[in-house]
PDB file of N, CA and C in Angstrom:
ATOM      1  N   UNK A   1      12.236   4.501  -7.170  1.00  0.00           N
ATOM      2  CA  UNK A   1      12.341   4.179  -5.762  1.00  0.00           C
ATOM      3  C   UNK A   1      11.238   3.188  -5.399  1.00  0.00           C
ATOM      4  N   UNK A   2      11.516   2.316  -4.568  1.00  0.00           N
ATOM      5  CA  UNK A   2      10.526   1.682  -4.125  1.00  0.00           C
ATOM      6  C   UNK A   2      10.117   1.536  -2.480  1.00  0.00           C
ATOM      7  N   UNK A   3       9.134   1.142  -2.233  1.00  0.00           N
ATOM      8  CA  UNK A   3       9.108   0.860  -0.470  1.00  0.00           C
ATOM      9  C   UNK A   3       8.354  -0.321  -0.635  1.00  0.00           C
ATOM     10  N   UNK A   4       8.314  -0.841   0.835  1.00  0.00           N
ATOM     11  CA  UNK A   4       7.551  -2.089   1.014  1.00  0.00           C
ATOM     12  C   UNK A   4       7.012  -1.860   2.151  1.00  0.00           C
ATOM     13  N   UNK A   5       5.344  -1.797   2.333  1.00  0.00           N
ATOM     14  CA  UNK A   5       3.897  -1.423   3.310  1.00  0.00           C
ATOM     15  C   UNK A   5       4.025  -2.531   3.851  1.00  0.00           C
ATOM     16  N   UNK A   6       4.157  -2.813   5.271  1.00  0.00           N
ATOM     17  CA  UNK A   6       3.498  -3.936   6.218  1.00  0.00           C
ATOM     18  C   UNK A   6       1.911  -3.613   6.122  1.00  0.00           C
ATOM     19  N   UNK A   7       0.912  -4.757   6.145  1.00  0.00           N
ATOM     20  CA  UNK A   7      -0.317  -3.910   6.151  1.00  0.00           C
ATOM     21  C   UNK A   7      -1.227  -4.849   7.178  1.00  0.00           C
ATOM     22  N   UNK A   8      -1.916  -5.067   8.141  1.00  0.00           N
ATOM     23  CA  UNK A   8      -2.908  -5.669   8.709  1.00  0.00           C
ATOM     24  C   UNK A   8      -4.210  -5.544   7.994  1.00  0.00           C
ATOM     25  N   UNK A   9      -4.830  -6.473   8.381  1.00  0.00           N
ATOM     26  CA  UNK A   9      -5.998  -6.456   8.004  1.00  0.00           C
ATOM     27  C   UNK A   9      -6.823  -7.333   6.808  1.00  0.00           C
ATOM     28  N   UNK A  10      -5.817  -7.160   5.807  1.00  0.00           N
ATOM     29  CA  UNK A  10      -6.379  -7.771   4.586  1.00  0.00           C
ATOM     30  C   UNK A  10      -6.360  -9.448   4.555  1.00  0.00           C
ATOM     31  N   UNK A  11      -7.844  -9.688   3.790  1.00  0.00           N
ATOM     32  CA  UNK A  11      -7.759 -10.989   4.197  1.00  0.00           C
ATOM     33  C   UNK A  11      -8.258 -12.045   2.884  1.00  0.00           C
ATOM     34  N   UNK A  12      -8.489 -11.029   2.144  1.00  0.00           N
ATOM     35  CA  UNK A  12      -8.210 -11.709   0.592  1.00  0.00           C
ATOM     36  C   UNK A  12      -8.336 -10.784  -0.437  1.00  0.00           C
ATOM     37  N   UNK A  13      -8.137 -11.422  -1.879  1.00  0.00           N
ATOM     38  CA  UNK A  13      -7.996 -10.994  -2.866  1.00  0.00           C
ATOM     39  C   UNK A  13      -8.654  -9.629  -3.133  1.00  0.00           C
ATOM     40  N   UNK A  14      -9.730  -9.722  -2.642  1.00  0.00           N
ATOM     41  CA  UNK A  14     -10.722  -8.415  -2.596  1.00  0.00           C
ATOM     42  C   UNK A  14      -9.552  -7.021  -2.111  1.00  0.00           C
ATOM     43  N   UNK A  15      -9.533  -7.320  -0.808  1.00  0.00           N
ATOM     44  CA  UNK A  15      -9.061  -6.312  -0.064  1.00  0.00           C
ATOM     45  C   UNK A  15      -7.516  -6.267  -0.440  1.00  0.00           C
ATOM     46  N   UNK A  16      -6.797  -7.004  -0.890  1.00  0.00           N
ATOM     47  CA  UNK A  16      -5.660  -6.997  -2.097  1.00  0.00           C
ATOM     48  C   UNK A  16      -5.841  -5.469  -3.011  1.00  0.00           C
ATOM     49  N   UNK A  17      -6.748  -6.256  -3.884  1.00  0.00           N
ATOM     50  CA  UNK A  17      -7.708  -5.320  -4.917  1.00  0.00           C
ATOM     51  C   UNK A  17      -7.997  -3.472  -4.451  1.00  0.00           C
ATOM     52  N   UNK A  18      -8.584  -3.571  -3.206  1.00  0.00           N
ATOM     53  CA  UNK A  18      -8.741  -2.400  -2.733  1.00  0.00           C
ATOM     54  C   UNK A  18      -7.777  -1.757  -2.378  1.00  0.00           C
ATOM     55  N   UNK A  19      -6.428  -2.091  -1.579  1.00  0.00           N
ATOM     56  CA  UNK A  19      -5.033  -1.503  -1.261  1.00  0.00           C
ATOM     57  C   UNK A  19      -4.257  -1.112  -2.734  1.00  0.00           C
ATOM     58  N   UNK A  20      -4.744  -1.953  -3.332  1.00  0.00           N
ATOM     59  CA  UNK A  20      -3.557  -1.528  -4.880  1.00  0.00           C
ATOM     60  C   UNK A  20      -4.248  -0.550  -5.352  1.00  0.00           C
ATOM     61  N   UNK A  21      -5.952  -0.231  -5.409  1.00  0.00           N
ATOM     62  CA  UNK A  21      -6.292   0.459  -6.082  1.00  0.00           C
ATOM     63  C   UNK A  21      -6.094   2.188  -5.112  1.00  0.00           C
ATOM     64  N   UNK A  22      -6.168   1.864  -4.070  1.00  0.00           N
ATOM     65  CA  UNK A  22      -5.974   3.344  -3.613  1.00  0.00           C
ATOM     66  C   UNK A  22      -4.932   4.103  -3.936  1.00  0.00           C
ATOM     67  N   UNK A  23      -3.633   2.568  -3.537  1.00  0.00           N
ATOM     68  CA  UNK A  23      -1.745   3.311  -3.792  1.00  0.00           C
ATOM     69  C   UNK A  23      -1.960   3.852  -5.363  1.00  0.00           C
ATOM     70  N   UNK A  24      -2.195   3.323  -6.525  1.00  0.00           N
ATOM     71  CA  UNK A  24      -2.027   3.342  -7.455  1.00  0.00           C
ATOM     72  C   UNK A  24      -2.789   4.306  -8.091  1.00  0.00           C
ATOM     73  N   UNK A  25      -3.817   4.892  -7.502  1.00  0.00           N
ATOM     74  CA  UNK A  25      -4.745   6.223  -7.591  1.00  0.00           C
ATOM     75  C   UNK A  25      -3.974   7.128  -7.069  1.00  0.00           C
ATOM     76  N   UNK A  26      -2.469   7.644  -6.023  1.00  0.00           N
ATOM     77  CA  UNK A  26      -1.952   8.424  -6.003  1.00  0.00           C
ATOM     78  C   UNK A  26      -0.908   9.230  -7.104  1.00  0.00           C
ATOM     79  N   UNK A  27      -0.628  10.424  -6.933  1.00  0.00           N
ATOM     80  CA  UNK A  27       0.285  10.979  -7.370  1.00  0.00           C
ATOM     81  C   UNK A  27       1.484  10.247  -7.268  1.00  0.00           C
ATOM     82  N   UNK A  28       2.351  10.070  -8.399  1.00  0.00           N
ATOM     83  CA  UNK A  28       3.394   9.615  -7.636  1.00  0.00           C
ATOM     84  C   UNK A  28       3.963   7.912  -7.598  1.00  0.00           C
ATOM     85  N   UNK A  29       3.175   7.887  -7.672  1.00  0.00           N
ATOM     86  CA  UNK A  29       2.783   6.177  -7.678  1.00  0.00           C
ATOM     87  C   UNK A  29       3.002   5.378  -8.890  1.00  0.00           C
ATOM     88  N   UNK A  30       3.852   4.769  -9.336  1.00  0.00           N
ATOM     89  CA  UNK A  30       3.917   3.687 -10.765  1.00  0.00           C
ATOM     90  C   UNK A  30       3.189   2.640 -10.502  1.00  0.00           C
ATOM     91  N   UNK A  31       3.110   1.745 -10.061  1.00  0.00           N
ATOM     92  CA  UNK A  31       2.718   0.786  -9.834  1.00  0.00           C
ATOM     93  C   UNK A  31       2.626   0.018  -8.045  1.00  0.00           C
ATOM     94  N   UNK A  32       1.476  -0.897  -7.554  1.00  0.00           N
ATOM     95  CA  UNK A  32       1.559  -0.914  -6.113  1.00  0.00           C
ATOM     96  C   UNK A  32       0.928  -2.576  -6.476  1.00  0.00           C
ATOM     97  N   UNK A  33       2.293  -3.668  -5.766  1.00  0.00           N
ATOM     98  CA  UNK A  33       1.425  -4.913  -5.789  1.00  0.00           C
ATOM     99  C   UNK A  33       1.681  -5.762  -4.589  1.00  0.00           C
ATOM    100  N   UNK A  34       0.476  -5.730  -4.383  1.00  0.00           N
ATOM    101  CA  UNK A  34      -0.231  -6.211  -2.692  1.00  0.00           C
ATOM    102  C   UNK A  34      -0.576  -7.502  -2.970  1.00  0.00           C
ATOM    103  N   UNK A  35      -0.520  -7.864  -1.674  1.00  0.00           N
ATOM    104  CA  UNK A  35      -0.353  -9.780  -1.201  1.00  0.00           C
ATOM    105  C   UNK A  35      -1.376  -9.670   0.034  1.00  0.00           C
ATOM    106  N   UNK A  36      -2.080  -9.895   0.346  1.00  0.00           N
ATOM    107  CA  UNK A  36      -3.172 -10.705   1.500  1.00  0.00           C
ATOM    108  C   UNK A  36      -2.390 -11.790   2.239  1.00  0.00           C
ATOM    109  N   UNK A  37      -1.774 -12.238   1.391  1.00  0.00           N
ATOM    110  CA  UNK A  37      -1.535 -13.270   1.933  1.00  0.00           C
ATOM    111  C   UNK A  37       0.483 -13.441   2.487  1.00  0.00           C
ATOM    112  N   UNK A  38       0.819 -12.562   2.148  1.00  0.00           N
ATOM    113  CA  UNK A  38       2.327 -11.668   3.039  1.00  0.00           C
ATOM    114  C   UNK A  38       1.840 -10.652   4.413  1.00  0.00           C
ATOM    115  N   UNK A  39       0.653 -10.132   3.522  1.00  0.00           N
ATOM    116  CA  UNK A  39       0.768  -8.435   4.409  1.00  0.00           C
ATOM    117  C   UNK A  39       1.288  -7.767   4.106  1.00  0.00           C
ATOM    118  N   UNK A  40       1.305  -7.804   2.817  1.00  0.00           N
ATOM    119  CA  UNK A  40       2.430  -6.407   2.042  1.00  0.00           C
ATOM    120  C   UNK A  40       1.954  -6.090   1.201  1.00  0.00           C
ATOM    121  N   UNK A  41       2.161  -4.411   0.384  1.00  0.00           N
ATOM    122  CA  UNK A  41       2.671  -4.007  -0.487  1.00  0.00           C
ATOM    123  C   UNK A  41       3.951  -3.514  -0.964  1.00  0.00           C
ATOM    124  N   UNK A  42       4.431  -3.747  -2.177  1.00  0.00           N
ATOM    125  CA  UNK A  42       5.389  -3.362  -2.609  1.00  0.00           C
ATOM    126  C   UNK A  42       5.032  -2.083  -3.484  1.00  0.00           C
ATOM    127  N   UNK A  43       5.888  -0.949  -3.604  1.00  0.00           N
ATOM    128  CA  UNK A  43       5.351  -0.280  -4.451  1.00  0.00           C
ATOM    129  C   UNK A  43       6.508   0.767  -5.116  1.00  0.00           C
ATOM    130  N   UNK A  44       6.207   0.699  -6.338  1.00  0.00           N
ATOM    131  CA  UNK A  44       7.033   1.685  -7.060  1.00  0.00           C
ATOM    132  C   UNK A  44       6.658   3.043  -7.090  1.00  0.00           C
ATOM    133  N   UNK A  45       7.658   4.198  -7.173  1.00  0.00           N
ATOM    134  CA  UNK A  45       7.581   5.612  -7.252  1.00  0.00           C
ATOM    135  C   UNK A  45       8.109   6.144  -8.222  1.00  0.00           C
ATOM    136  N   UNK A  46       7.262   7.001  -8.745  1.00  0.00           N
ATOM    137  CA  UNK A  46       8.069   7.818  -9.722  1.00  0.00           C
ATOM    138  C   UNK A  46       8.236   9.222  -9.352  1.00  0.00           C
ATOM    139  N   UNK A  47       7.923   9.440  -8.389  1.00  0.00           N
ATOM    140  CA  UNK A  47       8.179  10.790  -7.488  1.00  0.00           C
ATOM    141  C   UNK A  47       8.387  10.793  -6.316  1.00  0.00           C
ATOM    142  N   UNK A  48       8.315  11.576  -5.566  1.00  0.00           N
ATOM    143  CA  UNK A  48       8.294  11.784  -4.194  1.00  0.00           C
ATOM    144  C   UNK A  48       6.990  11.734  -3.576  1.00  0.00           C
ATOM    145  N   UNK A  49       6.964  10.221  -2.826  1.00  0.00           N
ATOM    146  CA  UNK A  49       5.914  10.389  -1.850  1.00  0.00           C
ATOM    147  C   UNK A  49       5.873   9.955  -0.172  1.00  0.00           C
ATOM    148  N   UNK A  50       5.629  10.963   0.813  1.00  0.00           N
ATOM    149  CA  UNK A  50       5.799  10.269   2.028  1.00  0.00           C
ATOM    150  C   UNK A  50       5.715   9.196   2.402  1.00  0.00           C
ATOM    151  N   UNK A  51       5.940   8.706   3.662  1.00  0.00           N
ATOM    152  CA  UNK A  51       4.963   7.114   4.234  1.00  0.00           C
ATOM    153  C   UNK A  51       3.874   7.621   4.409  1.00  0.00           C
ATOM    154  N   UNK A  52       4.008   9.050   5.546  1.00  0.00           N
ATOM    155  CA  UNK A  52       2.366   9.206   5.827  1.00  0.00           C
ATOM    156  C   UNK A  52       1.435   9.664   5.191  1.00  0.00           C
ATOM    157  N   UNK A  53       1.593   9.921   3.739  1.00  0.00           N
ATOM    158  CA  UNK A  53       0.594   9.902   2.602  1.00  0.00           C
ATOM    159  C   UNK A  53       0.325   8.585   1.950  1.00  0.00           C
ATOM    160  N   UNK A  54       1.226   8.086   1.739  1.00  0.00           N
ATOM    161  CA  UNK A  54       1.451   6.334   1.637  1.00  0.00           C
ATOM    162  C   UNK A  54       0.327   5.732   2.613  1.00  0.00           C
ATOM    163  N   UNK A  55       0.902   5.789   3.787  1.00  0.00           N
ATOM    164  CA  UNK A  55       0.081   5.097   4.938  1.00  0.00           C
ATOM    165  C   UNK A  55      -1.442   5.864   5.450  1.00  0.00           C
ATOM    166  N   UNK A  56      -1.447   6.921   4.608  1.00  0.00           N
ATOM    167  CA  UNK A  56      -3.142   7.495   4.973  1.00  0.00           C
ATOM    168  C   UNK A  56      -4.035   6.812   3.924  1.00  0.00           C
ATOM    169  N   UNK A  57      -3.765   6.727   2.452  1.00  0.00           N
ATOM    170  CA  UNK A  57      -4.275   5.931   1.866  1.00  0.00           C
ATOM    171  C   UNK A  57      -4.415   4.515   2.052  1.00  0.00           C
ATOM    172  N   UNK A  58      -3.576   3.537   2.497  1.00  0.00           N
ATOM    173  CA  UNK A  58      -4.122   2.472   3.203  1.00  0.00           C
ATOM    174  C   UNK A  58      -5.358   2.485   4.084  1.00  0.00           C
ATOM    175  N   UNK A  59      -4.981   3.579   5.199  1.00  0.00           N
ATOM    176  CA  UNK A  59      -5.747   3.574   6.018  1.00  0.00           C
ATOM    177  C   UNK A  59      -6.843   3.763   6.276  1.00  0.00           C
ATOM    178  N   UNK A  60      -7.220   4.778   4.694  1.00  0.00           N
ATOM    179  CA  UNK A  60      -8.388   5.160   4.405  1.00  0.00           C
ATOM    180  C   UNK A  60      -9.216   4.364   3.272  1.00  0.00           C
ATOM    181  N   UNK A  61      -8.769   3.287   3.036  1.00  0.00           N
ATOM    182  CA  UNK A  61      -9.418   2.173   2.509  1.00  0.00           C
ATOM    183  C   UNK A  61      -9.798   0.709   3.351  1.00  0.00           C
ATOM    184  N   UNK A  62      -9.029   1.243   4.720  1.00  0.00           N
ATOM    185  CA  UNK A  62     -10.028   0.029   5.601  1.00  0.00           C
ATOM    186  C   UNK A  62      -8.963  -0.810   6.118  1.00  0.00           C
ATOM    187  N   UNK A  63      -7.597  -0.331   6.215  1.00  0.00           N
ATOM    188  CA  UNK A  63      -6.499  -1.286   6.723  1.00  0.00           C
ATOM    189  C   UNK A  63      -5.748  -0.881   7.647  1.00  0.00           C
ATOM    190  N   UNK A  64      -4.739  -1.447   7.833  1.00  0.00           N
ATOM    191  CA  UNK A  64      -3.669  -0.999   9.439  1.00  0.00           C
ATOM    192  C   UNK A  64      -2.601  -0.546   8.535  1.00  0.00           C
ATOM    193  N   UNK A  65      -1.787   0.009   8.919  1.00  0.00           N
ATOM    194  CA  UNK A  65      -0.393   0.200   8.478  1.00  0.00           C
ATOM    195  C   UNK A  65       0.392   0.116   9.413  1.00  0.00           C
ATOM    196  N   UNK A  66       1.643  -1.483   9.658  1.00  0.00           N
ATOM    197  CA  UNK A  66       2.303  -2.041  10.804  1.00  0.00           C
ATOM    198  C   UNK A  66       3.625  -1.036  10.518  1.00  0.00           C
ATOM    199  N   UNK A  67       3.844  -1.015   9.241  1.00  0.00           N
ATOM    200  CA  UNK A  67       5.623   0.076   9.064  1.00  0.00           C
ATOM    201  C   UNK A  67       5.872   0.198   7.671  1.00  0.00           C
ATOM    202  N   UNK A  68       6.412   1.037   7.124  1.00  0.00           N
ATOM    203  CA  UNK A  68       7.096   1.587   5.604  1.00  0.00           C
ATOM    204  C   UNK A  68       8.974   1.240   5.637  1.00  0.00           C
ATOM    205  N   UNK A  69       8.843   0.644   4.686  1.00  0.00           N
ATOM    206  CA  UNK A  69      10.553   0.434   4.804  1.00  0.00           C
ATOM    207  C   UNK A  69      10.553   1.313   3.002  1.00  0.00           C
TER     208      UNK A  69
END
């Protein structure tokens, strides 16, 4: 399964760096690859994971979360 994170905030590669590393530190999580320069992540699942576990880890690395599709 996949979703795609609207994300505010990020404003380069760094903070790229920091969003992939949180998604990708979850349970659940295959792989998470973030753009600065979209405002997105894309991210693969290999389990079941909410948005709002999804979107607390963003949030708790220093970003906005605009919506989860």
């Amino acid at each position: 399964m996949k979703k795609t994170i609207k994300i505010e905030g990020m404003m380069c590669g760094h903070c790229s760096g920091r969003v992939k590393k949180a998604l990708e530190a979850m349970a659940g999580v295959e792989t998470a690859e973030v753009s600065h320069e979209t405002g997105m992540a894309a991210v693969t699942l290999n389990g079941h994971v909410s948005d709002e576990v999804l979107a607390k880890a963003v949030t708790d690395a220093g970003y906005k979360v605009v919506g989860i599709e």
